[in-house]
Amino acid sequence: MKGLDKLTTTKLSAWVQLAKTQAERGRVNDRIPQLGLADLNWFAVDICCESGKTISFGDTACVFPLMSVIKTFSLLYLLEHLGAETVFGWVGVEPSDAPFNSLEQLIADHGHPRNPMINSGAITLSDKLPGKDASDCTFLFCQWLNQLAGCQLSLDQVMLASVRLTRSTANQAIANYLAETDHLENLETALDTYEEICCISGRVEDLAQLGKLLAFENRYISAQNRRIVNAVMLTCGLYETSAQFAVRIGLPMKSGIGGGLIAIVPGEGAIACYSPGLDNTGNPVAAIAFVEILAQELQLSVFG
């Protein structure tokens, strides 16, 4: 029996309670007013195993915006539609030791985004999504995810209005510099699309279903693209703390400031968590604590 399949509701409940004690170390993001309404103590987990077993616990009815977790899947989408050679002509795969919205890093790299998991890379790829305008790009992308993963994601218009009301000056500056260095075809569409896809929302169950696309062989996604996305998640998915958690946990992971976290156990399954309290890097504290406990107790690290 594989590691994840050994999980029982009793163990899950105990480990969730342990992880939740870390929540108070985090802070709910209130730069976006709508995100600031979340309760620091909310916690939800949904785990999908290759065997078909699913196990969930906590505040699973919570709907939250995927925010940066969506970067994983916009990368996958473009790899599937356009191929690795094209995509990696636009963005690199180098880890960054600067914050996810660093303009200085982008300038140092002469406008070539270091990887798709930071904002400069994700804004660049948002510019390349198929569709005639931001709404069309987002609709086609969301539809593709729902059809492939069998989830029920949708665009949260209230969250989007809140994002646009307090549009990030850092993202605007990044987009301006990308345009100046000829990395964007349409600055406004790129930024609009980026903001929209970040407001694609769902429950932990939906996020776990998405994770299954990356966890094991399926007829929808090429094995090579799965490997690429998992590798980029492992080295870049938790921003400048990615290397630290690769050592401590050893799983491909991606976080978002909405409190979402997806962890992939290749060949076994996907672990989706929601916990809105963030650390200084922008990663959900209790969610990462939970995955760390799980990875250690069930020996899930990809490194054996």
Short mmCIF file of C-alpha atoms in Angstrom, two decimals:
data_model
loop_
_atom_site.label_atom_id
_atom_site.label_comp_id
_atom_site.label_asym_id
_atom_site.label_seq_id
_atom_site.Cartn_x
_atom_site.Cartn_y
_atom_site.Cartn_z
CA MET A 1 0.00 0.00 0.00
CA LYS A 2 1.34 3.44 -0.97
CA GLY A 3 1.97 6.16 1.61
CA LEU A 4 -1.12 8.28 0.96
CA ASP A 5 -3.39 5.22 0.92
CA LYS A 6 -2.35 4.47 4.52
CA LEU A 7 -3.97 7.70 5.69
CA THR A 8 -6.96 7.36 8.02
CA THR A 9 -9.45 10.04 9.07
CA THR A 10 -8.23 9.69 12.66
CA LYS A 11 -4.62 10.43 11.69
CA LEU A 12 -5.72 13.19 9.34
CA SER A 13 -7.77 14.86 12.09
CA ALA A 14 -4.85 14.72 14.56
CA TRP A 15 -2.36 16.13 12.03
CA VAL A 16 -4.76 18.91 10.99
CA GLN A 17 -5.15 19.96 14.64
CA LEU A 18 -1.37 19.99 15.01
CA ALA A 19 -0.93 22.10 11.86
CA LYS A 20 -3.68 24.52 12.90
CA THR A 21 -1.71 25.47 16.00
CA GLN A 22 0.65 27.20 13.54
CA ALA A 23 -2.11 29.36 11.99
CA GLU A 24 -1.65 32.24 14.40
CA ARG A 25 1.89 32.71 13.06
CA GLY A 26 0.31 33.77 9.78
CA ARG A 27 -1.53 36.86 8.61
CA VAL A 28 -4.52 37.10 6.25
CA ASN A 29 -3.70 39.20 3.19
CA ASP A 30 -5.65 42.44 3.48
CA ARG A 31 -4.06 44.38 0.62
CA ILE A 32 -6.97 43.02 -1.42
CA PRO A 33 -10.02 43.92 0.74
CA GLN A 34 -12.07 40.87 -0.28
CA LEU A 35 -9.23 38.51 0.72
CA GLY A 36 -9.02 40.26 4.09
CA LEU A 37 -12.49 38.95 5.01
CA ALA A 38 -11.15 35.39 5.47
CA ASP A 39 -10.93 33.92 8.98
CA LEU A 40 -7.38 33.10 10.09
CA ASN A 41 -8.62 29.83 11.64
CA TRP A 42 -10.23 28.36 8.53
CA PHE A 43 -8.53 25.17 7.41
CA ALA A 44 -9.51 22.59 4.83
CA VAL A 45 -7.78 19.65 3.20
CA ASP A 46 -8.74 17.29 0.38
CA ILE A 47 -6.54 14.40 -0.71
CA CYS A 48 -7.04 12.37 -3.90
CA CYS A 49 -5.21 9.06 -4.31
CA GLU A 50 -4.50 7.15 -7.52
CA SER A 51 -6.47 4.22 -6.07
CA GLY A 52 -9.60 6.42 -6.20
CA LYS A 53 -9.62 6.94 -2.45
CA THR A 54 -10.38 10.52 -1.38
CA ILE A 55 -10.26 11.93 2.11
CA SER A 56 -11.19 15.42 3.24
CA PHE A 57 -11.43 17.32 6.48
CA GLY A 58 -12.16 20.76 7.88
CA ASP A 59 -13.81 23.81 6.34
CA THR A 60 -14.25 22.15 2.94
CA ALA A 61 -17.23 24.34 1.95
CA CYS A 62 -14.97 27.42 1.80
CA VAL A 63 -14.61 28.90 -1.69
CA PHE A 64 -11.36 30.78 -2.27
CA PRO A 65 -9.50 32.33 -5.22
CA LEU A 66 -6.60 30.23 -6.47
CA MET A 67 -4.45 33.36 -6.92
CA SER A 68 -0.86 32.21 -7.64
CA VAL A 69 -1.76 28.50 -7.50
CA ILE A 70 -3.24 29.08 -10.97
CA LYS A 71 0.29 29.80 -12.33
CA THR A 72 0.99 26.06 -12.21
CA PHE A 73 -1.94 25.37 -14.50
CA SER A 74 -1.47 28.28 -16.92
CA LEU A 75 2.04 26.87 -17.46
CA LEU A 76 0.58 23.39 -18.04
CA TYR A 77 -2.08 24.80 -20.40
CA LEU A 78 0.47 26.59 -22.58
CA LEU A 79 2.85 23.62 -22.60
CA GLU A 80 0.00 21.44 -23.83
CA HIS A 81 -1.13 23.95 -26.47
CA LEU A 82 2.17 25.41 -27.67
CA GLY A 83 5.00 23.13 -26.51
CA ALA A 84 7.99 23.55 -24.19
CA GLU A 85 10.32 25.12 -26.75
CA THR A 86 7.90 28.02 -27.35
CA VAL A 87 6.97 28.52 -23.69
CA PHE A 88 10.55 28.53 -22.45
CA GLY A 89 11.46 31.05 -25.08
CA TRP A 90 9.25 33.45 -23.08
CA VAL A 91 10.16 32.51 -19.49
CA GLY A 92 13.02 30.73 -17.74
CA VAL A 93 13.06 27.94 -15.16
CA GLU A 94 15.58 29.49 -12.75
CA PRO A 95 14.63 29.81 -9.07
CA SER A 96 14.46 33.35 -7.71
CA ASP A 97 15.73 34.48 -4.33
CA ALA A 98 13.72 37.72 -4.56
CA PRO A 99 10.03 38.23 -3.61
CA PHE A 100 7.41 37.04 -6.11
CA ASN A 101 6.62 40.62 -7.25
CA SER A 102 10.19 41.88 -7.53
CA LEU A 103 10.81 44.44 -10.27
CA GLU A 104 14.53 44.58 -9.34
CA GLN A 105 14.93 40.89 -10.20
CA LEU A 106 13.27 41.43 -13.58
CA ILE A 107 15.49 44.43 -14.38
CA ALA A 108 18.61 42.46 -13.38
CA ASP A 109 17.44 39.74 -15.79
CA HIS A 110 16.91 42.32 -18.59
CA GLY A 111 13.17 41.74 -18.72
CA HIS A 112 13.33 37.96 -19.19
CA PRO A 113 11.21 36.46 -16.37
CA ARG A 114 13.17 34.03 -14.27
CA ASN A 115 10.38 31.45 -13.96
CA PRO A 116 6.59 31.07 -14.49
CA MET A 117 5.78 30.92 -10.76
CA ILE A 118 6.65 34.56 -10.00
CA ASN A 119 4.48 37.46 -11.15
CA SER A 120 6.68 38.59 -14.05
CA GLY A 121 6.62 35.08 -15.53
CA ALA A 122 2.90 34.61 -14.95
CA ILE A 123 2.03 38.03 -16.47
CA THR A 124 4.17 37.15 -19.52
CA LEU A 125 2.36 33.82 -19.94
CA SER A 126 -1.04 35.49 -19.40
CA ASP A 127 -0.22 37.56 -22.49
CA LYS A 128 0.08 34.32 -24.49
CA LEU A 129 -3.14 32.55 -23.42
CA PRO A 130 -5.42 31.74 -26.38
CA GLY A 131 -8.44 34.04 -26.74
CA LYS A 132 -9.51 37.37 -28.21
CA ASP A 133 -9.53 39.37 -24.94
CA ALA A 134 -8.99 38.84 -21.19
CA SER A 135 -12.50 37.50 -20.54
CA ASP A 136 -12.29 35.09 -23.46
CA CYS A 137 -8.81 33.87 -22.42
CA THR A 138 -10.01 33.26 -18.86
CA PHE A 139 -13.21 31.52 -19.97
CA LEU A 140 -11.37 29.14 -22.35
CA PHE A 141 -8.71 28.35 -19.75
CA CYS A 142 -11.22 27.75 -16.95
CA GLN A 143 -13.36 25.58 -19.25
CA TRP A 144 -10.30 23.49 -20.18
CA LEU A 145 -9.44 22.90 -16.52
CA ASN A 146 -13.00 21.97 -15.58
CA GLN A 147 -13.36 19.55 -18.50
CA LEU A 148 -10.01 17.84 -17.92
CA ALA A 149 -10.09 17.65 -14.12
CA GLY A 150 -13.85 17.31 -13.56
CA CYS A 151 -13.84 20.26 -11.18
CA GLN A 152 -16.18 23.25 -10.86
CA LEU A 153 -14.00 26.32 -10.92
CA SER A 154 -15.46 29.71 -11.80
CA LEU A 155 -14.38 33.34 -11.95
CA ASP A 156 -15.21 35.22 -8.74
CA GLN A 157 -16.36 38.62 -10.03
CA VAL A 158 -16.53 40.16 -6.54
CA MET A 159 -12.91 39.16 -5.87
CA LEU A 160 -11.87 40.48 -9.29
CA ALA A 161 -13.52 43.86 -8.58
CA SER A 162 -11.63 43.99 -5.27
CA VAL A 163 -8.32 43.16 -7.01
CA ARG A 164 -8.90 45.90 -9.59
CA LEU A 165 -9.95 48.44 -6.98
CA THR A 166 -6.54 48.04 -5.35
CA ARG A 167 -4.51 47.12 -8.46
CA SER A 168 -0.98 46.19 -7.46
CA THR A 169 1.49 48.95 -8.33
CA ALA A 170 4.22 46.30 -8.35
CA ASN A 171 2.38 44.28 -11.01
CA GLN A 172 1.74 47.43 -13.05
CA ALA A 173 5.47 48.30 -12.91
CA ILE A 174 6.42 44.72 -13.87
CA ALA A 175 4.01 44.78 -16.83
CA ASN A 176 5.35 48.18 -17.94
CA TYR A 177 8.93 46.89 -17.89
CA LEU A 178 7.96 43.67 -19.71
CA ALA A 179 6.31 45.80 -22.42
CA GLU A 180 9.34 48.13 -22.65
CA THR A 181 11.62 45.12 -23.19
CA ASP A 182 9.29 43.61 -25.83
CA HIS A 183 8.16 40.66 -23.71
CA LEU A 184 4.44 41.51 -23.98
CA GLU A 185 2.27 41.87 -27.08
CA ASN A 186 -0.50 43.74 -25.24
CA LEU A 187 0.24 45.22 -21.82
CA GLU A 188 -3.37 45.89 -20.73
CA THR A 189 -4.68 42.52 -21.92
CA ALA A 190 -1.80 40.73 -20.19
CA LEU A 191 -2.49 42.44 -16.87
CA ASP A 192 -6.27 42.07 -17.16
CA THR A 193 -5.94 38.38 -18.00
CA TYR A 194 -3.48 37.82 -15.15
CA GLU A 195 -5.87 39.43 -12.65
CA GLU A 196 -8.80 37.39 -13.97
CA ILE A 197 -7.10 34.00 -13.88
CA CYS A 198 -5.90 34.69 -10.32
CA CYS A 199 -9.58 35.15 -9.34
CA ILE A 200 -10.59 31.72 -10.66
CA SER A 201 -12.07 30.19 -7.51
CA GLY A 202 -13.18 26.87 -6.08
CA ARG A 203 -13.06 24.59 -3.04
CA VAL A 204 -10.21 22.36 -1.85
CA GLU A 205 -11.91 19.45 -3.62
CA ASP A 206 -11.57 21.30 -6.96
CA LEU A 207 -7.91 22.03 -6.28
CA ALA A 208 -7.21 18.38 -5.45
CA GLN A 209 -8.90 17.34 -8.71
CA LEU A 210 -6.59 19.73 -10.58
CA GLY A 211 -3.62 18.24 -8.75
CA LYS A 212 -4.52 14.78 -10.04
CA LEU A 213 -3.65 15.97 -13.56
CA LEU A 214 -0.04 16.32 -12.35
CA ALA A 215 0.10 13.39 -9.94
CA PHE A 216 -0.16 10.41 -12.25
CA GLU A 217 -0.49 9.28 -15.86
CA ASN A 218 -3.69 10.24 -17.57
CA ARG A 219 -4.85 10.40 -21.14
CA TYR A 220 -5.21 14.19 -21.13
CA ILE A 221 -1.73 15.50 -20.27
CA SER A 222 1.60 14.46 -21.80
CA ALA A 223 3.96 12.73 -19.36
CA GLN A 224 6.77 15.12 -20.33
CA ASN A 225 4.69 18.22 -19.54
CA ARG A 226 3.67 16.72 -16.21
CA ARG A 227 7.32 16.18 -15.33
CA ILE A 228 8.26 19.72 -16.39
CA VAL A 229 5.52 21.36 -14.31
CA ASN A 230 6.29 19.24 -11.23
CA ALA A 231 10.00 20.11 -11.51
CA VAL A 232 9.28 23.86 -11.78
CA MET A 233 6.91 23.63 -8.81
CA LEU A 234 9.56 21.89 -6.69
CA THR A 235 12.25 24.48 -7.43
CA CYS A 236 10.12 27.65 -7.74
CA GLY A 237 6.59 27.06 -6.42
CA LEU A 238 7.10 28.49 -2.92
CA TYR A 239 9.07 31.53 -4.11
CA GLU A 240 12.36 32.21 -2.33
CA THR A 241 11.69 29.46 0.24
CA SER A 242 11.31 26.74 -2.45
CA ALA A 243 14.74 25.20 -1.83
CA GLN A 244 14.20 25.13 1.94
CA PHE A 245 10.92 23.21 1.54
CA ALA A 246 12.34 20.93 -1.16
CA VAL A 247 14.78 19.78 1.53
CA ARG A 248 12.26 19.67 4.39
CA ILE A 249 9.26 18.21 2.51
CA GLY A 250 10.49 17.02 -0.89
CA LEU A 251 7.27 17.49 -2.89
CA PRO A 252 6.34 19.74 -5.83
CA MET A 253 4.14 22.47 -4.28
CA LYS A 254 2.50 25.73 -5.25
CA SER A 255 0.96 28.34 -2.98
CA GLY A 256 -1.26 31.37 -3.46
CA ILE A 257 -1.98 34.46 -1.35
CA GLY A 258 -5.64 33.37 -1.26
CA GLY A 259 -4.55 30.60 1.14
CA GLY A 260 -4.55 27.74 -1.34
CA LEU A 261 -1.76 25.16 -1.54
CA ILE A 262 -1.35 22.17 -3.81
CA ALA A 263 1.23 19.45 -3.20
CA ILE A 264 1.87 16.65 -5.69
CA VAL A 265 2.96 13.15 -4.68
CA PRO A 266 3.99 11.77 -8.10
CA GLY A 267 2.49 8.35 -8.75
CA GLU A 268 0.33 8.56 -5.62
CA GLY A 269 -1.97 11.55 -5.51
CA ALA A 270 -2.55 15.22 -4.75
CA ILE A 271 -2.92 17.10 -1.46
CA ALA A 272 -4.92 20.34 -1.57
CA CYS A 273 -5.14 22.65 1.43
CA TYR A 274 -6.75 25.96 2.25
CA SER A 275 -5.50 28.11 5.11
CA PRO A 276 -5.62 31.91 4.66
CA GLY A 277 -2.91 32.88 7.20
CA LEU A 278 0.31 33.65 5.29
CA ASP A 279 3.96 33.93 6.28
CA ASN A 280 6.19 36.82 5.17
CA THR A 281 6.94 35.08 1.87
CA GLY A 282 3.25 34.73 0.96
CA ASN A 283 2.90 31.01 1.72
CA PRO A 284 0.03 29.60 3.86
CA VAL A 285 1.55 28.70 7.23
CA ALA A 286 -0.81 25.99 8.53
CA ALA A 287 -1.15 24.35 5.09
CA ILE A 288 2.62 23.96 4.72
CA ALA A 289 2.91 22.73 8.32
CA PHE A 290 0.26 20.09 7.54
CA VAL A 291 1.96 18.89 4.34
CA GLU A 292 5.28 18.72 6.21
CA ILE A 293 3.77 16.50 8.92
CA LEU A 294 2.11 14.32 6.28
CA ALA A 295 5.28 13.98 4.18
CA GLN A 296 7.36 12.99 7.21
CA GLU A 297 4.85 10.60 8.78
CA LEU A 298 4.00 8.84 5.50
CA GLN A 299 7.49 9.18 3.93
CA LEU A 300 6.20 10.94 0.82
CA SER A 301 9.33 12.82 -0.31
CA VAL A 302 10.13 12.28 -3.99
CA PHE A 303 13.73 11.77 -2.89
CA GLY A 304 12.90 8.55 -1.05
#
